[in-house]
Structure formats: structure tokens, C-alpha cells
Short mmCIF file of C-alpha atoms in Angstrom, two decimals:
data_model
loop_
_atom_site.label_atom_id
_atom_site.label_comp_id
_atom_site.label_asym_id
_atom_site.label_seq_id
_atom_site.Cartn_x
_atom_site.Cartn_y
_atom_site.Cartn_z
CA MET A 1 100.20 125.74 77.64
CA PRO A 2 99.78 126.13 81.37
CA GLU A 3 101.79 123.27 83.42
CA LYS A 4 99.74 120.75 85.56
CA PRO A 5 100.90 118.28 87.95
CA ILE A 6 101.27 114.70 86.19
CA GLY A 7 98.49 112.48 88.03
CA ALA A 8 96.47 115.27 89.40
CA GLY A 9 93.91 115.41 86.71
CA PRO A 10 94.41 115.62 82.50
CA VAL A 11 98.40 115.36 81.96
CA VAL A 12 99.98 118.11 79.79
CA GLY A 13 103.21 118.10 78.48
CA PRO A 14 105.28 121.39 77.41
CA GLY A 15 103.98 123.96 74.67
CA GLY A 16 104.46 122.04 71.37
CA TRP A 17 104.24 118.37 72.95
CA SER A 18 101.38 116.71 71.50
CA LEU A 19 99.75 113.68 73.65
CA ARG A 20 100.00 110.12 71.94
CA GLU A 21 99.24 107.43 74.69
CA GLU A 22 97.73 107.47 78.17
CA ARG A 23 98.38 103.84 80.20
CA GLY A 24 97.64 102.57 83.71
CA GLY A 25 95.32 100.28 85.50
CA GLY A 26 92.07 100.89 86.39
CA PRO A 27 91.50 104.97 87.02
CA PHE A 28 95.44 105.53 87.55
CA THR A 29 97.52 107.10 85.00
CA THR A 30 101.03 105.04 85.25
CA ARG A 31 102.26 106.32 81.71
CA VAL A 32 102.03 108.98 79.48
CA THR A 33 103.91 109.62 76.32
CA TRP A 34 104.11 112.72 73.95
CA GLU A 35 105.25 113.29 70.23
CA VAL A 36 108.06 116.06 70.40
CA PRO A 37 108.06 118.85 67.74
CA ALA A 38 111.94 117.56 67.09
CA GLY A 39 110.50 113.96 66.13
CA GLY A 40 110.32 111.12 68.38
CA THR A 41 108.36 110.79 71.45
CA ALA A 42 108.90 111.76 75.23
CA THR A 43 107.56 109.18 78.06
CA TRP A 44 106.82 109.88 81.73
CA THR A 45 106.33 106.92 83.97
CA SER A 46 105.16 107.23 87.31
CA ARG A 47 107.69 104.96 89.21
CA ALA A 48 110.81 106.31 86.99
CA ALA A 49 109.80 109.84 87.44
CA ARG A 50 109.37 109.33 91.27
CA LYS A 51 112.74 107.05 91.89
CA ARG A 52 115.03 108.39 89.30
CA GLY A 53 113.35 111.49 88.01
CA VAL A 54 113.81 110.95 84.58
CA VAL A 55 111.66 111.71 81.35
CA GLU A 56 112.64 109.51 78.33
CA VAL A 57 113.28 110.88 74.93
CA ARG A 58 113.23 108.19 72.06
CA ASP A 59 113.45 108.44 68.48
CA GLU A 60 110.74 107.17 66.07
CA ALA A 61 112.26 103.45 65.95
CA GLY A 62 112.00 103.66 69.81
CA ALA A 63 115.59 103.94 70.37
CA LEU A 64 116.51 106.11 73.53
CA LEU A 65 117.94 109.34 72.75
CA ALA A 66 118.04 110.88 76.03
CA ALA A 67 117.13 110.66 79.70
CA VAL A 68 115.75 114.00 80.65
CA ARG A 69 117.09 114.91 84.22
CA PRO A 70 115.49 117.42 86.84
CA ASP A 71 117.38 120.16 88.49
CA ARG A 72 120.39 119.13 90.85
CA GLY A 73 118.02 119.98 94.25
CA THR A 74 115.31 117.86 92.93
CA VAL A 75 118.16 114.80 92.17
CA ALA A 76 119.38 115.40 95.75
CA ARG A 77 116.06 114.61 97.60
CA LEU A 78 115.20 111.66 95.31
CA ARG A 79 118.62 110.41 96.59
CA ARG A 80 118.18 110.92 100.03
CA LEU A 81 114.45 109.70 100.33
CA ASN A 82 115.42 106.79 98.49
CA TRP A 83 118.53 105.81 100.57
CA VAL A 84 116.50 106.08 103.52
CA ALA A 85 113.66 103.81 102.46
CA ALA A 86 115.85 101.65 101.04
CA ALA A 87 117.93 101.18 104.06
CA ALA A 88 115.14 101.05 106.46
CA PHE A 89 113.63 97.99 104.48
CA THR A 90 116.80 96.38 104.50
CA VAL A 91 117.38 96.62 108.30
CA GLY A 92 113.85 95.83 109.26
CA GLY A 93 114.01 93.16 106.90
CA LEU A 94 117.05 91.86 108.62
CA LEU A 95 115.50 92.58 112.23
CA PHE A 96 112.64 90.32 111.45
CA ALA A 97 114.54 87.58 110.07
CA LEU A 98 116.53 87.31 112.94
CA GLY A 99 113.38 87.70 115.44
CA ALA A 100 112.02 84.79 113.24
CA LEU A 101 115.28 82.44 113.98
CA VAL A 102 115.11 83.56 117.77
CA ALA A 103 111.61 82.18 117.94
CA GLN A 104 112.14 79.17 115.90
CA ILE A 105 115.84 77.92 117.62
CA GLY A 106 116.59 80.41 119.98
CA SER A 107 116.22 78.78 123.85
CA GLY A 108 115.20 82.48 125.48
CA GLU A 109 112.30 83.74 126.40
CA ALA A 110 109.58 85.03 123.92
CA VAL A 111 110.16 88.66 125.06
CA SER A 112 113.57 88.50 123.21
CA ALA A 113 112.18 87.52 119.69
CA ALA A 114 109.23 90.37 120.47
CA SER A 115 111.81 92.94 121.02
CA ILE A 116 113.89 91.82 118.17
CA TYR A 117 110.23 92.28 116.20
CA LEU A 118 109.53 95.72 117.53
CA ALA A 119 113.05 97.01 116.55
CA GLY A 120 112.33 95.62 113.06
CA GLY A 121 108.73 97.04 113.13
CA ILE A 122 110.21 100.63 113.76
CA PHE A 123 112.42 100.56 110.76
CA PHE A 124 109.80 99.07 108.63
CA SER A 125 107.21 101.91 109.83
CA SER A 126 110.09 104.56 108.89
CA GLY A 127 110.66 103.04 105.57
CA GLY A 128 106.80 103.10 104.82
CA TYR A 129 106.76 106.64 105.71
CA ALA A 130 109.76 107.75 103.52
CA SER A 131 108.16 105.57 100.49
CA LEU A 132 104.95 107.54 101.29
CA LEU A 133 106.97 110.69 101.48
CA GLY A 134 108.51 109.71 98.13
CA ALA A 135 105.47 109.84 96.29
CA ILE A 136 103.81 113.13 98.07
CA ASN A 137 106.82 115.16 96.94
CA ALA A 138 107.87 113.33 93.57
CA PRO A 139 108.47 115.70 90.70
CA ARG A 140 105.14 116.32 88.90
CA ASN A 141 105.49 119.44 87.12
CA LEU A 142 107.47 119.30 83.71
CA ASP A 143 109.06 122.65 82.44
CA GLU A 144 109.66 123.83 78.71
CA ASN A 145 112.57 121.68 78.46
CA GLY A 146 110.39 118.34 79.60
CA ALA A 147 112.48 118.10 82.53
CA LEU A 148 110.44 117.23 85.54
CA ARG A 149 110.49 119.95 88.35
CA SER A 150 110.01 119.52 92.47
CA ASP A 151 107.30 121.51 94.15
CA TRP A 152 107.53 122.71 97.90
CA TRP A 153 108.22 120.17 100.60
CA ARG A 154 105.19 118.49 101.94
CA TRP A 155 105.23 115.90 104.94
CA TRP A 156 101.30 114.95 104.16
CA SER A 157 98.74 114.84 101.23
CA PHE A 158 95.81 113.02 100.21
CA GLU A 159 95.74 111.90 96.64
CA PRO A 160 94.11 108.61 96.28
CA LEU A 161 93.73 108.88 92.64
CA ARG A 162 97.78 108.48 92.31
CA ILE A 163 98.77 104.85 91.96
CA GLU A 164 102.09 105.63 93.57
CA TRP A 165 100.63 107.96 96.53
CA LEU A 166 97.70 104.68 97.47
CA ALA A 167 100.34 101.93 97.02
CA THR A 168 102.54 103.50 99.67
CA PHE A 169 100.06 104.70 101.90
CA VAL A 170 98.57 101.22 102.34
CA LEU A 171 101.83 100.20 102.72
CA PHE A 172 102.78 102.79 105.63
CA ALA A 173 99.38 102.06 107.19
CA GLY A 174 100.12 98.25 107.31
CA THR A 175 103.37 98.64 108.96
CA LEU A 176 101.38 100.78 111.72
CA ALA A 177 98.92 97.67 112.03
CA PHE A 178 101.81 95.51 112.60
CA GLY A 179 103.11 97.98 115.15
CA ILE A 180 99.98 97.60 116.88
CA SER A 181 100.33 93.73 116.98
CA LEU A 182 104.04 93.84 118.31
CA LEU A 183 103.06 96.40 121.12
CA ASP A 184 100.34 94.36 122.11
CA SER A 185 102.46 91.11 122.22
CA PHE A 186 104.26 92.46 125.22
CA ILE A 187 101.05 92.38 127.15
CA LYS A 188 101.05 89.67 129.78
CA GLY A 189 98.37 87.17 130.48
CA LEU A 190 96.10 87.33 127.76
CA SER A 191 93.60 84.76 126.95
CA THR A 192 93.73 82.83 123.77
CA GLU A 193 90.50 85.18 122.69
CA GLN A 194 92.68 88.38 123.36
CA VAL A 195 95.85 86.99 121.80
CA ASN A 196 93.77 86.18 118.51
CA ARG A 197 92.05 89.76 118.68
CA LEU A 198 94.72 92.12 119.95
CA ILE A 199 98.13 90.52 118.31
CA TRP A 200 97.03 88.28 115.45
CA ALA A 201 94.09 90.24 114.10
CA PRO A 202 96.22 93.17 113.70
CA GLU A 203 99.02 90.87 111.90
CA MET A 204 96.72 89.63 109.66
CA VAL A 205 95.36 93.19 108.63
CA GLY A 206 98.74 94.34 108.07
CA CYS A 207 99.27 91.34 105.95
CA VAL A 208 96.14 92.22 103.70
CA MET A 209 97.43 95.76 103.63
CA PHE A 210 100.64 94.96 102.32
CA LEU A 211 99.42 92.42 99.48
CA ILE A 212 97.16 95.35 98.50
CA SER A 213 100.33 97.76 98.58
CA GLY A 214 102.29 95.22 96.44
CA HIS A 215 99.60 94.61 93.72
CA LEU A 216 99.20 98.35 93.42
CA ALA A 217 102.92 98.58 92.85
CA ILE A 218 103.13 95.78 90.27
CA VAL A 219 100.34 97.71 88.59
CA GLU A 220 102.15 100.65 88.47
CA VAL A 221 105.51 99.10 86.98
CA CYS A 222 103.62 97.22 84.21
CA HIS A 223 101.19 99.97 83.50
CA GLY A 224 98.34 97.38 83.55
CA SER A 225 97.72 93.80 84.18
CA PRO A 226 100.65 91.99 86.15
CA LYS A 227 102.96 90.47 83.73
CA LEU A 228 106.57 89.25 83.72
CA LEU A 229 109.22 91.96 83.04
CA PRO A 230 112.63 90.02 83.81
CA ARG A 231 114.88 92.89 82.40
CA SER A 232 113.22 95.73 84.81
CA LEU A 233 114.99 96.59 88.10
CA GLU A 234 111.70 98.15 89.05
CA TRP A 235 110.05 95.11 88.33
CA TRP A 236 112.09 92.57 90.43
CA ILE A 237 111.87 95.38 93.20
CA VAL A 238 108.20 95.00 93.37
CA ALA A 239 107.83 91.21 92.82
CA VAL A 240 110.42 90.19 95.73
CA ASN A 241 108.68 92.69 97.90
CA GLN A 242 104.77 91.27 96.68
CA LEU A 243 106.75 87.25 97.47
CA GLY A 244 107.38 88.59 100.72
CA SER A 245 104.27 89.83 101.46
CA ILE A 246 102.61 86.49 100.42
CA LEU A 247 105.04 84.89 102.92
CA PHE A 248 104.08 87.14 105.73
CA PHE A 249 100.40 86.40 104.98
CA VAL A 250 101.07 82.72 105.17
CA SER A 251 102.98 83.18 108.17
CA ALA A 252 99.87 85.11 109.99
CA LEU A 253 97.36 82.31 109.14
CA ALA A 254 99.72 79.86 110.65
CA ALA A 255 100.14 81.79 113.90
CA PHE A 256 96.26 81.89 114.56
CA ILE A 257 95.54 80.18 117.96
CA ARG A 258 92.95 77.44 117.78
CA PRO A 259 90.34 78.48 120.58
CA ALA A 260 89.42 74.45 121.13
CA THR A 261 92.93 73.62 121.84
CA ALA A 262 94.88 77.11 122.51
CA SER A 263 97.62 75.75 120.21
CA VAL A 264 99.17 77.82 117.37
CA VAL A 265 97.99 76.16 113.90
CA ASN A 266 101.32 75.54 113.00
CA VAL A 267 104.51 77.37 114.71
CA ASP A 268 107.21 76.14 112.20
CA VAL A 269 105.18 77.61 109.11
CA ALA A 270 104.80 80.89 111.21
CA ASN A 271 108.37 81.57 112.03
CA TRP A 272 109.96 80.21 108.52
CA GLY A 273 107.37 82.11 106.86
CA THR A 274 108.25 85.49 108.62
CA PHE A 275 111.96 84.54 107.99
CA GLY A 276 111.29 84.08 104.24
CA GLY A 277 108.87 87.56 103.94
CA ALA A 278 111.66 89.40 105.91
CA MET A 279 114.62 88.52 103.69
CA CYS A 280 112.52 89.32 100.71
CA PHE A 281 111.80 92.86 102.01
CA ALA A 282 115.72 92.66 102.92
CA ALA A 283 116.57 91.92 99.45
CA GLY A 284 114.22 94.50 98.02
CA GLY A 285 115.54 97.12 100.13
CA VAL A 286 119.21 96.22 98.76
CA LEU A 287 117.76 96.29 95.13
CA GLN A 288 115.94 99.63 95.65
CA ALA A 289 119.27 101.34 96.61
CA PHE A 290 120.30 101.11 93.08
CA GLU A 291 117.09 102.61 91.66
CA ARG A 292 118.09 106.07 92.14
CA PRO A 293 118.66 108.91 90.15
CA SER A 294 122.02 109.65 88.70
CA ALA A 295 124.43 112.44 90.76
#
């Protein structure tokens, strides 16, 4: 049977495997289960394949028999991408948290906090692009043994019908929107209307994109409607990140400048919301460092 990339049209397994079930949310396929000739089932899930490169084989009772792993080259690639993304979000989150503290309790000029935020934004964008590269280059072909195999390396793709691609693309776009806001914050002499349009509006766009990306990530992990999966590391990662996105959104709402009074809605909520959201993303980065394939 010819092999086809998982997530790009009908999902097929190696010859002799018969499809039992496909699951996901909306138009997206996030989990596929086959019956294997030797008995039992083999299961592919989009996040486990992308992050850890595994296809799980279980017996008829559901007990895990094996985690079929890819070749060493594919494992090395997955580990590198994971480390880059995890480190970038951890450092970016800590820098954003530091910037929020400087803005809240620091005695220096506003440019000090803005500079720290900009440095954190660079790390956030790096982590977002590394996550997108992980989705683009995720191993999506099954060989005759059921092991995932990588194709050629790509720096870009357009695959909106793959939930992992769409979630990471929206995340990366959100970091770029934050970047526009952070760069505009260095422009001096802006009126209230210009601040809201050039700084606040891109920040709000970035927050909304983070929320959309986080929701897609939860749908991917839960294979449909959001649910509690407290024993799952990948669920904790996306849940903590989504909490951070919510706090960022609240912070952005509080940072709006009222045209009538030229005053921020609530400075304390804006700064502490940013601090809390940033720490969530830093924690998510640390957790992501453990979501990697075995050597």
C-alpha cells in the first residue's frame, strides 16, 4: 500500500494495518488507530508524533506493548527543535516577567522596561518559529514497521488543514504582532490615539492570536472538546500556556488608554497580568523541555 503523509489527506498505515478509528476536532485529524496483523492496535497522535516521534502499540486490553520510535536522525532533529523552542519560551517568559516588574516597581525610565520587553519578544518570536518548524518538519510517513520517518527539511509550508501547523502558525503570527507593538513603544511624542493604534492594537491582536493558538493546541491534545487530563504532560503544557494567554489578554485590556482622560484603564492589572502570563509561558517552556523523544 503506498504511504501518504499523516494529516495530508486520507491517513493510511503500512500494508496489513486496517483502520479502526480517526478522531479529532472539526476538520482536523489528531489521532488515528489501526488494527495490526499481530494483534492489538497501533495509535498515532499528532502531538506525540511531532514532539516525541512515537507510534504506540497496545494489546487488546489496552496495555502498552511498545512505543515505535523513528531513526536516530529523526530523533536528533526532534530533540534540537524541542530544546530551541523550550529554551526560547523560558527565557522570553522570564524577560517579560522582569519587564513587568521593572514597569511596576522600578524607578527608571519607561524605556528600561520597553527594552527588556523587546528582548523577551525576540525570544518569543524565536520560540514561535521553532514551534512552527517543528510542525512543518514533523515525521509524517510510516514505514513498513510502523515507525515514523522524516522527509526533507523545509523552512516554510502552507498546511492550514493540519491542526499542529495552524496552531503554531497562529502562535508565531501572534509573536510578530507583539513585536510590532514593542517596536512602536520606542516612538516618542505619540498622542493617546496613536498609542492605542500603534502600540495597544497590535498587542491586542497578538493576545487574541495567542488565545486562538492555545485553543487549537488544547483541541489537538484532547482530540476534540477541551477536557481535564491531569496525568498528561502535554495537557499541562498547553493548559499552562493557555492560562498565560488569558492573563496576557486581561493585561492588554487593562493597558488601554482612555481617550477622554488619557489615562490607562488599570496600570496594576496591566503589569501584574503581564507578569503572570509571562511566568506561565516560562513554566510551559520548562515543561516542554521534558516533552522530547528518548535518545
